[in-house]
Structure formats: structure tokens, C-alpha cells
Coordinates of C-alpha atoms and ligand atoms in Angstrom, one line a residue:
M960 CA -7.5 -26.8 -10.9
S961 CA -8.1 -29.6 -13.9
D962 CA -7.5 -33.0 -14.5
K963 CA -5.6 -32.1 -17.6
K964 CA -2.0 -33.6 -17.7
A965 CA 0.7 -33.0 -20.1
Q966 CA 3.6 -36.0 -20.5
L967 CA 6.9 -35.2 -21.1
V968 CA 8.7 -38.0 -22.9
L969 CA 12.4 -37.7 -23.0
D970 CA 15.1 -39.9 -25.1
G971 CA 16.6 -42.3 -23.2
R972 CA 14.1 -42.5 -20.6
E973 CA 11.6 -45.2 -20.3
K974 CA 8.6 -43.4 -18.5
P975 CA 7.0 -40.2 -19.7
I976 CA 6.9 -37.6 -16.8
D977 CA 3.4 -36.5 -16.2
L978 CA 3.1 -32.9 -15.4
P979 CA -0.4 -31.2 -14.2
V980 CA -2.0 -28.8 -16.3
Y981 CA -3.9 -25.8 -15.1
E982 CA -6.5 -23.4 -16.5
G983 CA -6.7 -19.9 -15.2
S984 CA -10.1 -18.2 -15.4
T985 CA -9.3 -17.3 -18.9
G986 CA -6.1 -17.2 -20.9
P987 CA -3.6 -20.0 -22.2
S988 CA -3.3 -23.2 -20.0
V989 CA -0.3 -23.5 -17.9
I990 CA 1.8 -26.3 -17.4
D991 CA 3.3 -27.4 -14.0
V992 CA 7.0 -28.2 -14.3
R993 CA 8.2 -27.8 -10.7
S994 CA 8.5 -31.4 -10.5
L995 CA 10.8 -31.5 -13.2
V996 CA 13.8 -30.6 -10.8
S997 CA 13.6 -33.7 -9.4
E998 CA 13.9 -35.6 -12.3
G999 CA 17.0 -33.8 -13.1
V1000 CA 15.9 -31.6 -16.2
F1001 CA 15.1 -27.8 -15.9
T1002 CA 12.6 -25.9 -18.5
Y1003 CA 14.8 -23.4 -20.6
D1004 CA 13.0 -20.2 -21.3
P1005 CA 15.4 -17.2 -21.4
G1006 CA 13.3 -14.0 -21.7
F1007 CA 10.5 -15.9 -19.9
V1008 CA 8.5 -15.9 -23.0
S1009 CA 6.6 -18.8 -22.2
T1010 CA 6.5 -19.1 -18.7
A1011 CA 4.0 -18.0 -15.8
A1012 CA 6.2 -16.9 -12.7
C1013 CA 3.2 -16.7 -10.7
D1014 CA -0.8 -16.8 -9.9
S1015 CA -2.2 -13.5 -9.8
N1016 CA -5.6 -12.2 -9.7
I1017 CA -4.7 -8.5 -10.6
T1018 CA -4.2 -7.6 -14.3
Y1019 CA -5.0 -10.0 -17.4
I1020 CA -3.5 -9.3 -21.3
D1021 CA -5.1 -10.8 -24.1
G1022 CA -1.9 -9.4 -26.5
N1023 CA -3.4 -10.8 -29.6
A1024 CA -6.9 -9.7 -29.1
G1025 CA -5.5 -6.2 -27.5
I1026 CA -7.3 -6.5 -24.4
L1027 CA -6.0 -5.4 -21.0
L1028 CA -8.4 -5.9 -18.0
H1029 CA -7.6 -4.6 -14.5
R1030 CA -9.5 -7.1 -12.2
G1031 CA -11.8 -7.9 -14.9
Y1032 CA -12.7 -4.1 -15.9
P1033 CA -11.3 -3.0 -19.5
I1034 CA -8.7 -0.3 -19.5
E1035 CA -10.7 1.7 -21.8
Q1036 CA -13.7 1.6 -19.3
L1037 CA -11.4 2.7 -16.6
A1038 CA -9.9 5.5 -18.8
E1039 CA -13.3 6.8 -19.4
K1040 CA -15.3 6.5 -16.1
S1041 CA -12.7 6.2 -13.5
S1042 CA -9.3 8.0 -11.7
F1043 CA -6.1 7.1 -11.3
L1044 CA -6.5 6.7 -7.5
E1045 CA -9.8 4.9 -7.9
V1046 CA -7.9 2.2 -10.1
S1047 CA -4.9 2.1 -7.6
Y1048 CA -7.7 1.1 -5.0
L1049 CA -8.9 -1.5 -7.3
L1050 CA -5.6 -2.9 -8.0
L1051 CA -4.8 -3.1 -4.4
N1052 CA -8.1 -4.3 -3.1
G1053 CA -9.8 -6.5 -5.8
D1054 CA -12.8 -4.2 -6.6
L1055 CA -13.9 -1.0 -7.1
P1056 CA -14.2 1.3 -4.0
S1057 CA -18.0 2.9 -2.9
P1058 CA -17.9 6.6 -2.9
Q1059 CA -17.1 6.5 0.9
E1060 CA -14.2 4.0 0.7
L1061 CA -12.7 6.0 -2.1
A1062 CA -12.9 9.3 -0.5
S1063 CA -11.3 7.6 2.4
F1064 CA -8.4 6.2 0.2
E1065 CA -8.2 9.8 -1.4
E1066 CA -8.0 11.2 1.8
K1067 CA -5.2 9.0 3.4
I1068 CA -3.2 9.4 0.1
R1069 CA -3.6 13.4 0.3
Y1070 CA -1.9 13.1 3.8
H1071 CA 0.9 11.2 2.9
T1072 CA 2.1 13.2 0.4
M1073 CA 4.9 15.0 2.1
V1074 CA 8.4 13.5 2.6
D1075 CA 10.5 13.6 5.3
E1076 CA 12.8 16.9 5.3
Q1077 CA 16.0 14.9 5.3
I1078 CA 14.8 13.8 1.8
H1079 CA 15.9 17.1 0.8
E1080 CA 19.3 16.6 1.7
F1081 CA 19.7 13.5 -0.5
F1082 CA 19.1 15.6 -3.4
K1083 CA 21.8 18.1 -2.7
G1084 CA 24.1 15.2 -3.2
F1085 CA 23.3 14.6 -6.7
P1086 CA 24.8 16.6 -9.7
R1087 CA 21.9 19.1 -11.4
T1088 CA 22.5 16.9 -14.5
A1089 CA 21.6 13.7 -13.1
H1090 CA 19.4 11.5 -14.8
P1091 CA 15.7 11.8 -13.0
M1092 CA 15.5 8.3 -12.9
A1093 CA 18.8 7.8 -11.2
M1094 CA 18.0 10.3 -8.5
L1095 CA 14.3 8.6 -8.3
S1096 CA 15.5 5.0 -7.8
A1097 CA 17.9 6.3 -5.1
V1098 CA 15.4 8.6 -3.0
V1099 CA 12.8 5.5 -3.1
G1100 CA 15.5 3.0 -2.0
G1101 CA 16.2 5.7 0.4
L1102 CA 12.9 5.7 2.1
S1103 CA 13.7 2.6 3.4
A1104 CA 15.7 4.0 5.9
F1105 CA 12.5 5.8 7.2
Y1106 CA 10.3 3.1 7.4
H1107 CA 12.0 0.0 8.1
D1108 CA 12.4 -1.3 12.0
D1109 CA 8.5 -0.7 12.4
L1110 CA 7.5 -2.2 9.4
D1111 CA 6.1 -6.0 9.2
I1112 CA 5.6 -7.2 6.1
D1113 CA 3.9 -10.2 7.4
N1114 CA 1.3 -7.7 8.6
A1115 CA -1.5 -6.9 6.0
D1116 CA -2.2 -3.4 7.5
H1117 CA 1.5 -2.3 7.5
R1118 CA 1.8 -3.6 3.5
M1119 CA -1.5 -1.5 2.9
Q1120 CA 0.0 1.7 4.8
A1121 CA 3.5 1.2 2.7
A1122 CA 1.4 1.0 -0.5
I1123 CA -0.6 4.1 0.6
R1124 CA 2.9 5.9 1.1
L1125 CA 4.3 5.0 -2.0
I1126 CA 1.5 6.2 -4.1
A1127 CA 1.1 9.4 -2.2
K1128 CA 4.7 10.3 -2.4
M1129 CA 5.9 9.2 -5.5
P1130 CA 4.5 12.3 -7.3
T1131 CA 6.3 14.3 -4.5
L1132 CA 9.7 12.7 -5.5
A1133 CA 9.2 12.6 -9.1
A1134 CA 8.7 16.7 -9.1
M1135 CA 11.7 16.9 -6.8
C1136 CA 13.8 15.2 -9.5
Y1137 CA 12.9 18.0 -12.1
K1138 CA 13.2 20.9 -9.5
H1139 CA 16.4 19.6 -8.6
G1140 CA 17.8 19.3 -12.1
I1141 CA 16.6 23.2 -12.6
G1142 CA 17.7 24.5 -9.8
Q1143 CA 14.4 25.6 -8.3
P1144 CA 13.1 25.3 -4.8
F1145 CA 10.9 22.4 -4.0
I1146 CA 7.1 22.9 -4.0
Y1147 CA 5.4 21.4 -1.1
P1148 CA 2.4 19.5 -2.0
Q1149 CA -1.2 21.2 -1.1
N1150 CA -3.8 19.2 0.4
K1151 CA -6.6 21.3 -1.4
M1152 CA -5.4 19.8 -4.7
S1153 CA -6.2 16.4 -6.2
L1154 CA -3.1 14.2 -7.1
A1155 CA -2.7 15.2 -10.8
E1156 CA -3.3 19.0 -10.2
N1157 CA -0.6 18.7 -7.0
F1158 CA 1.7 16.9 -9.7
V1159 CA 1.7 19.9 -12.1
N1160 CA 1.9 22.3 -9.3
M1161 CA 4.9 20.4 -7.7
L1162 CA 6.7 20.8 -11.3
F1163 CA 5.6 24.3 -12.8
G1164 CA 4.8 26.1 -9.4
T1165 CA 7.5 28.4 -7.7
P1166 CA 7.2 30.0 -4.0
C1167 CA 7.0 33.6 -6.0
E1168 CA 3.9 32.5 -8.2
E1169 CA 0.8 30.4 -7.9
T1170 CA 0.2 27.9 -10.7
T1171 CA -3.5 27.5 -12.1
V1172 CA -3.4 23.7 -13.5
S1173 CA -6.0 23.7 -16.4
P1174 CA -8.8 20.9 -15.9
V1175 CA -8.1 19.6 -19.1
I1176 CA -4.2 18.9 -18.1
A1177 CA -5.4 17.5 -14.8
K1178 CA -7.3 15.0 -16.5
A1179 CA -4.7 14.4 -18.9
V1180 CA -2.0 13.6 -16.4
D1181 CA -4.5 11.3 -14.2
T1182 CA -5.1 9.3 -17.1
L1183 CA -1.6 9.0 -18.2
F1184 CA -1.1 7.7 -14.7
L1185 CA -4.1 5.4 -14.7
L1186 CA -3.0 4.2 -18.4
H1187 CA 0.4 3.1 -16.6
A1188 CA -0.8 1.7 -13.4
D1189 CA -0.4 -1.7 -14.1
H1190 CA 0.9 -4.3 -16.6
E1191 CA 1.1 -8.1 -15.2
Q1192 CA 4.2 -9.5 -15.2
N1193 CA 6.1 -7.0 -17.0
A1194 CA 10.3 -6.7 -16.2
S1195 CA 9.9 -4.1 -13.7
T1196 CA 7.1 -5.7 -11.7
S1197 CA 8.8 -9.2 -12.0
T1198 CA 11.7 -7.2 -10.6
V1199 CA 9.9 -6.1 -7.7
R1200 CA 8.3 -9.4 -7.3
L1201 CA 11.8 -11.1 -7.1
A1202 CA 13.2 -8.5 -4.9
G1203 CA 10.1 -9.2 -2.7
S1204 CA 10.6 -12.8 -2.7
T1205 CA 13.5 -12.6 -0.4
G1206 CA 11.6 -10.6 2.1
S1207 CA 13.2 -7.1 1.4
N1208 CA 11.7 -3.8 2.2
P1209 CA 9.0 -2.9 0.0
Y1210 CA 10.9 0.8 -0.7
A1211 CA 13.8 -0.9 -1.8
C1212 CA 12.0 -3.6 -3.6
L1213 CA 10.2 -0.3 -5.6
A1214 CA 13.4 0.9 -6.1
S1215 CA 14.7 -2.1 -8.1
G1216 CA 11.4 -2.0 -10.0
I1217 CA 12.2 1.7 -10.9
A1218 CA 15.8 0.5 -12.2
A1219 CA 14.5 -2.1 -14.5
L1220 CA 12.1 0.5 -15.8
W1221 CA 14.7 3.0 -17.0
G1222 CA 15.7 0.8 -19.9
P1223 CA 15.1 1.8 -23.2
A1224 CA 13.5 -1.6 -24.0
H1225 CA 10.8 -0.9 -21.0
G1226 CA 9.8 2.5 -19.7
G1227 CA 12.7 4.5 -21.0
A1228 CA 10.8 4.0 -24.6
N1229 CA 8.9 7.0 -24.3
E1230 CA 11.9 9.2 -23.8
A1231 CA 13.4 7.1 -27.0
V1232 CA 10.5 7.8 -28.9
L1233 CA 11.1 11.8 -28.5
D1234 CA 14.4 11.2 -29.2
M1235 CA 13.9 9.2 -32.5
L1236 CA 10.9 12.0 -33.7
S1237 CA 13.7 14.6 -33.4
K1238 CA 16.2 12.9 -35.2
I1239 CA 13.8 12.0 -38.0
G1240 CA 13.2 15.8 -37.9
D1241 CA 10.9 16.1 -40.9
E1242 CA 8.4 14.2 -42.6
S1243 CA 10.5 13.7 -45.7
R1244 CA 13.1 11.7 -43.8
I1245 CA 10.4 9.1 -42.4
D1246 CA 11.1 6.7 -45.2
E1247 CA 14.9 6.5 -44.4
F1248 CA 14.3 6.0 -40.7
L1249 CA 11.7 3.1 -41.9
L1250 CA 14.3 1.2 -43.8
K1251 CA 17.0 1.7 -41.1
A1252 CA 14.4 0.0 -38.4
K1253 CA 13.8 -2.8 -41.3
D1254 CA 17.8 -3.3 -42.0
K1255 CA 19.0 -6.3 -39.9
N1256 CA 22.5 -5.0 -40.0
D1257 CA 21.4 -1.8 -38.4
P1258 CA 20.5 -2.0 -34.5
F1259 CA 17.9 1.0 -34.8
R1260 CA 14.4 0.0 -33.9
L1261 CA 11.4 2.1 -34.2
M1262 CA 10.6 3.3 -30.5
G1263 CA 7.1 3.2 -29.6
F1264 CA 6.7 0.0 -31.8
G1265 CA 6.3 -3.4 -30.9
H1266 CA 5.4 -5.2 -27.8
R1267 CA 6.5 -8.3 -25.9
V1268 CA 2.9 -9.1 -25.5
Y1269 CA 0.8 -7.4 -27.3
K1270 CA 0.5 -8.5 -31.4
N1271 CA -2.2 -6.0 -32.0
Y1272 CA -3.1 -2.7 -31.3
D1273 CA -2.0 -1.8 -27.5
P1274 CA -5.3 -0.4 -26.4
R1275 CA -3.6 1.8 -23.9
A1276 CA -2.2 3.7 -27.3
T1277 CA -5.6 4.0 -28.5
V1278 CA -6.7 5.8 -25.3
I1279 CA -3.6 8.0 -25.7
R1280 CA -4.1 8.9 -29.0
G1281 CA -7.4 10.7 -28.1
I1282 CA -5.8 12.2 -25.2
C1283 CA -3.0 13.5 -27.4
A1284 CA -5.0 15.6 -29.9
E1285 CA -7.1 17.1 -26.5
V1286 CA -3.9 18.0 -25.1
L1287 CA -2.3 19.5 -27.9
D1288 CA -5.6 21.4 -29.0
E1289 CA -5.8 22.7 -25.5
L1290 CA -2.1 24.0 -25.3
G1291 CA -2.8 25.5 -29.0
V1292 CA 0.0 23.4 -30.3
D1293 CA -1.9 20.9 -32.5
N1294 CA 0.5 21.8 -35.3
D1295 CA 3.5 20.8 -33.5
P1296 CA 6.0 19.1 -36.2
L1297 CA 6.9 16.3 -33.9
F1298 CA 3.0 15.2 -34.0
K1299 CA 2.8 15.4 -37.5
I1300 CA 5.8 13.3 -37.9
A1301 CA 4.6 10.8 -35.5
R1302 CA 1.0 10.6 -37.3
K1303 CA 2.6 9.8 -40.7
L1304 CA 5.2 7.4 -39.2
E1305 CA 2.5 5.7 -37.6
K1306 CA 0.6 5.5 -40.6
L1307 CA 3.4 4.4 -42.9
A1308 CA 4.5 1.8 -40.7
L1309 CA 1.0 0.1 -40.3
E1310 CA 0.7 -0.1 -44.0
D1311 CA 4.4 -1.8 -44.3
D1312 CA 4.4 -5.5 -44.5
Y1313 CA 7.6 -5.5 -42.1
F1314 CA 5.9 -4.0 -39.5
N1315 CA 2.4 -6.3 -40.0
E1316 CA 4.3 -9.4 -40.7
R1317 CA 5.9 -9.2 -37.3
K1318 CA 2.7 -7.7 -35.8
L1319 CA 4.7 -4.4 -34.9
F1320 CA 1.5 -1.7 -33.9
P1321 CA 2.4 1.3 -31.9
N1322 CA 2.5 0.8 -28.0
V1323 CA 1.7 3.3 -25.0
D1324 CA 4.9 5.1 -25.2
F1325 CA 4.3 6.2 -28.8
Y1326 CA 2.0 9.0 -28.1
S1327 CA 2.9 9.7 -24.2
G1328 CA 5.9 11.4 -24.7
I1329 CA 4.4 13.8 -27.1
I1330 CA 1.5 14.8 -24.7
L1331 CA 4.4 15.4 -22.1
K1332 CA 6.6 17.5 -24.3
A1333 CA 3.6 19.8 -25.2
M1334 CA 3.0 20.1 -21.5
G1335 CA 6.7 21.4 -21.4
I1336 CA 7.8 18.2 -19.4
P1337 CA 11.4 17.6 -20.5
T1338 CA 12.2 14.2 -22.0
S1339 CA 14.2 13.2 -19.4
L1340 CA 11.3 13.4 -16.8
F1341 CA 9.1 10.8 -19.1
T1342 CA 9.9 7.7 -17.8
V1343 CA 9.9 9.0 -14.2
I1344 CA 6.1 9.8 -14.9
F1345 CA 5.9 6.2 -16.0
A1346 CA 7.3 5.0 -12.8
T1347 CA 5.1 7.5 -10.7
G1348 CA 1.8 5.9 -12.5
R1349 CA 3.2 2.3 -12.2
T1350 CA 3.6 2.5 -8.7
P1351 CA 0.2 1.1 -7.7
G1352 CA 0.5 -1.8 -10.1
W1353 CA 4.2 -2.6 -8.4
I1354 CA 3.0 -2.4 -4.6
A1355 CA -0.3 -4.4 -5.6
H1356 CA 2.2 -7.2 -7.0
W1357 CA 4.2 -7.1 -3.7
N1358 CA 1.1 -7.3 -1.6
E1359 CA -0.5 -10.0 -3.5
M1360 CA 2.7 -12.2 -3.4
L1361 CA 3.2 -11.6 0.4
S1362 CA -0.5 -12.5 1.0
N1363 CA -0.1 -15.9 -0.3
P1364 CA 2.3 -18.4 0.3
Y1365 CA 5.5 -17.6 -2.0
K1366 CA 8.8 -18.9 -2.4
I1367 CA 12.2 -17.0 -2.9
G1368 CA 12.5 -16.4 -6.9
R1369 CA 15.6 -18.4 -7.8
P1370 CA 15.9 -19.3 -11.8
R1371 CA 18.3 -21.9 -13.0
Q1372 CA 20.4 -21.9 -15.7
L1373 CA 21.9 -23.9 -19.2
Y1374 CA 25.6 -24.1 -18.2
K1375 CA 27.9 -23.6 -21.3
G1376 CA 31.3 -22.8 -19.0
E1377 CA 34.2 -24.8 -18.4
T1378 CA 33.9 -28.0 -16.2
K1379 CA 36.0 -28.7 -13.3
R1380 CA 39.7 -28.2 -14.0
D1381 CA 42.7 -27.8 -11.5
Y1382 CA 44.6 -24.4 -10.7
P1383 CA 48.2 -24.6 -12.3
A1384 CA 50.7 -26.0 -10.1
Ligands
CMC1374 N1 11.5 -2.0 -34.8 C1 11.9 -2.4 -35.8 N2 11.8 -4.0 -35.7 C2 11.3 -4.6 -34.5 C3 10.8 -3.7 -33.5 C4 11.0 -2.2 -33.9 N3 10.4 -1.4 -32.6 N4 10.6 -4.5 -32.5 C5 10.6 -5.9 -33.0 N5 11.2 -5.7 -33.9 C6 11.5 -6.8 -34.9 C7 12.6 -8.0 -34.2 O1 14.1 -7.2 -35.2 C8 12.2 -9.2 -34.9 O2 12.7 -9.6 -36.3 P1 13.0 -10.6 -36.7 O3 12.1 -11.6 -36.5 O4 13.0 -10.6 -38.2 O5 14.1 -10.8 -36.3 C9 10.7 -9.3 -34.4 O6 10.2 -7.7 -34.7 C10 10.4 -9.4 -33.0 O7 11.0 -8.6 -32.3 P2 11.7 -9.2 -30.6 O8 12.6 -8.4 -30.3 O9 12.0 -10.8 -30.9 O10 10.1 -9.3 -29.9 P3 10.4 -9.3 -28.5 O11 8.8 -9.5 -27.8 O12 11.6 -9.3 -27.8 O13 10.3 -7.5 -27.8 C11 10.2 -5.2 -27.7 C12 9.5 -6.4 -27.7 C13 9.1 -4.4 -27.1 C14 11.5 -5.1 -26.6 C15 10.4 -4.8 -29.2 O14 9.6 -4.4 -29.7 C16 11.1 -3.3 -29.0 O15 12.4 -2.9 -29.0 N6 10.4 -2.0 -29.3 C17 11.2 -0.7 -29.3 C18 10.9 -0.1 -27.6 C19 9.7 0.0 -27.4 O16 8.9 0.6 -27.9 N7 9.5 -0.7 -25.7 C20 8.3 0.0 -25.3 C21 7.7 -1.2 -24.9 S1 5.7 -0.9 -24.6 C22 5.9 0.1 -22.7 C23 6.3 -0.9 -21.6 O17 5.6 -2.1 -21.7 O18 7.6 -1.4 -21.2

């Protein structure tokens, strides 16, 4: 807190309104506008571009400098030295674990990866053609039916138990979404495997044949999950917080986050990038698509470019770009035509005034889709993988909100509809 104040001068009012100004540990100052409602005015900020909706200690982004910190640690260092589960622990607890704490956390996750057999029945109700995100949001919401009566959201241990269950079960459910779509039996998680190995095995294993998961692929999957683990108050995390602010069951809150993630402007962009690269089809057609992206009369946007917060290179994209080359090399597909189109498209867009002036750089989704496609993961599963990675972030924000005094989220509006009128006699 500081003694700084802002003054709001309103036409027609004698006295200005004093508003306190707060400083975070880093980042922009924040003007506290909460008293404005009692003055009979609201702030107006569609898309929440200038609004801090909460206090948080979890993640910091400096979009102009291309910086992303989790609990103070730069994402590049975490991607190089840490693991998805270690970062999950960090997001939830505030500090990196000791080796013993990490081993204990990993053990807890390992022993919660199975889902109730009744969940298998849920899947039977879905058409084989159902979008995996439709199934994922439904089954995660469905978990609230299994974990509700005994769950006290005001109890910190219960909240941590929900976090462990969600982080552990999400890869299992994500793989089940895939297996249902292709009509193969579900593969149970194996306690001898790491989280990433398990996920690949549950995706590609069958009861007839054991799979061997290459260490390069397991590491790439783990890093992909890690890079998606949190991103402060994005649309899906804000949705989880908003749903959680009513006191709802955490599994239901996560289901609402999954629904928000699905859209192409958010998590669905990785799927949209691959669709776009396939449509471009050949390096010779890149210019044509760049023109479409710049044409204001054409709704087409360059998928995987631009970000609400990053007005510089997305640091996650830099890491993913490196993994992409490693994975394609490991799989022997480094001549993949889509990867070549992606590289050339990135180069041409970065040289283009339109993208430079608007600070439109490749985001995390630009390369993640190419990696996943090279691994043989179908496009419709990409956002499910994003959701699996984002789970610790969602639940850490939910837990942070509930660990402190909080208010139900309830925005107001600028009403432009009819004023009172009488029903015709
Ligand atoms: N292609 C072409 N033009 C673009 C693009 C794009 N991808 N993104 C923004 N613009 C233009 C936009 O038309 C506008 O131009 P003008 O000033 O002439 O009207 C200007 O750039 C600012 O765009 P905006 O829509 O006001 O920016 P925003 O902050 O509201 O939108 C965004 C951010 C991510 C929704 C947008 O950049 C976009 O639609 N990108 C493509 C989808 C995508 O890759 N999404 C993944 C985001 S990263 C993963 C995640 O965190 O979810």
C-alpha cells in the first residue's frame, strides 16, 4: 500500500473523488475504484483490458518486455531446470519443493491418477465424433458428483486434496477423450511411469501391446504441460475464479474454465494454427494469407499471432520453438512441410510492417500444434492438452482466492436498452 492518490474530476460535481493508488511488488500501479459505486458511477472496461480483478502472488507477466515469472522464477529457467509437477507444487505452495517434498507430491499425484469406473459410463453416452473439449468439460464437471458432500472448500487440506486429484486425473481423462473418439479401450495409468510417460502411454498404448515412450517425447510433453501451467488472469482462469467466487464445487469451476479455454481466441488457437497451416498448404501461398490477415474486410486472423498481454515475443514461444526442432528431429520428420510453412510464415510476418506496428508476435500456440501433430496427436485433442497443462494454474488461483477474504464476482454494465415502458393495454 502507498499514500499515493488519484483524483477523479467529474463534470458537474464540485469536489473531485479521491481514489487510493496501490503498488504491487512489480508492475503497474492500480487505482482502487471500489468507492465509485457509492458515488453513483461505474468504471467502463469491456474485455477488462485495464482492470485488475484481484490481488495475486502467483504469476507475473510483463507483456512489453516478454517476461513471465511463476512465484518470481522466469519461465525459461523453469522450462530448463524444473518439471511440470515441480512447477505445479510451486504454483500451489509459493516456493520450490525440497527433494523430499517433491517426491511426496509426486507420490500423491501418482496414487490419484485413476478415475472412478463410473466415469467410463459417462463416455459411453458421447458420440464417437464428439469434440474432446466437449467431453472433457463434461467429465471434469462430472467429478463434482463424486467429490462434493465431503468437500469443505473452507478447509485448506480439502482444497489441496482437490488440487491433487485434478492434476492427477486430468491426463487420464484427456487420454480417455481420445480413446473414446477412436473406439479403443481406455488404458489405465501405470504407477511405474512419470506423469508425461503415463499420458503418452494412455494415448497410444493398447491392451494388446506395450508402448515404449522415448525420453525426448516424454520430456517434450512434460515441458509443454509446464509452459501452459499458468498465465495469471487469462479468460479461463478468470472464469474459474468467477465461478469459484460463488462458493461452487472446484471440479465444476474447472469445467467452466475448460469451456472458456475452448474458444479459438484462447486455448483453441493451437488447433486453429494447424488448420490454418493446412489451408495455406504450400509456401507459395503464404503471401496470400498474410494479405487476408491484414484486410480489415476479411475476418481471417493469423492464428498463433498476437496476444492480449504480450506486445513482444511470448517467452513460452521461444522455448517451444526449440523443443519443436528436437521433437521433429527425434521423430525423423524435420522436413515436415507444415513446419516449413510455419517457419517461413513466422519470418515473413515478423518482417511485415502491419504485424510490427501492432506488436503481433508468435504466441505459445504457434509451435505447440506442430509438435503435437508430429507426435501423432490429432488436432482436436490439442486444446485438451492445453487444459491438462493449465490445471495447476486454475486450481492454484481458485485456492489462492479461497485462502483470503473474497467477494462474489459481479460486474456492472453501461445500460443502453429501453427505459421503463408499460405493457400494451
Ligand atoms: N492477425 C491479424 N491481425 C491481428 C491479429 C492476428 N492474429 N491479432 C490482432 N490483430 C490486429 C487487430 O485486427 C487489431 O488491428 P487494428 O488496430 O488495425 O484494428 C490489432 O491487431 C489489435 O488487436 P486486438 O484484437 O484489439 O487485440 P486483443 O488483445 O483484443 O486480441 C488476441 C488478442 C490473442 C485475441 C488476438 O491477437 C488474436 O485473435 N490472435 C489470434 C488467435 C490466437 O493466436 N490466440 C492465442 C492467444 S495465446 C494463447 C492463450 O493465452 O490463450
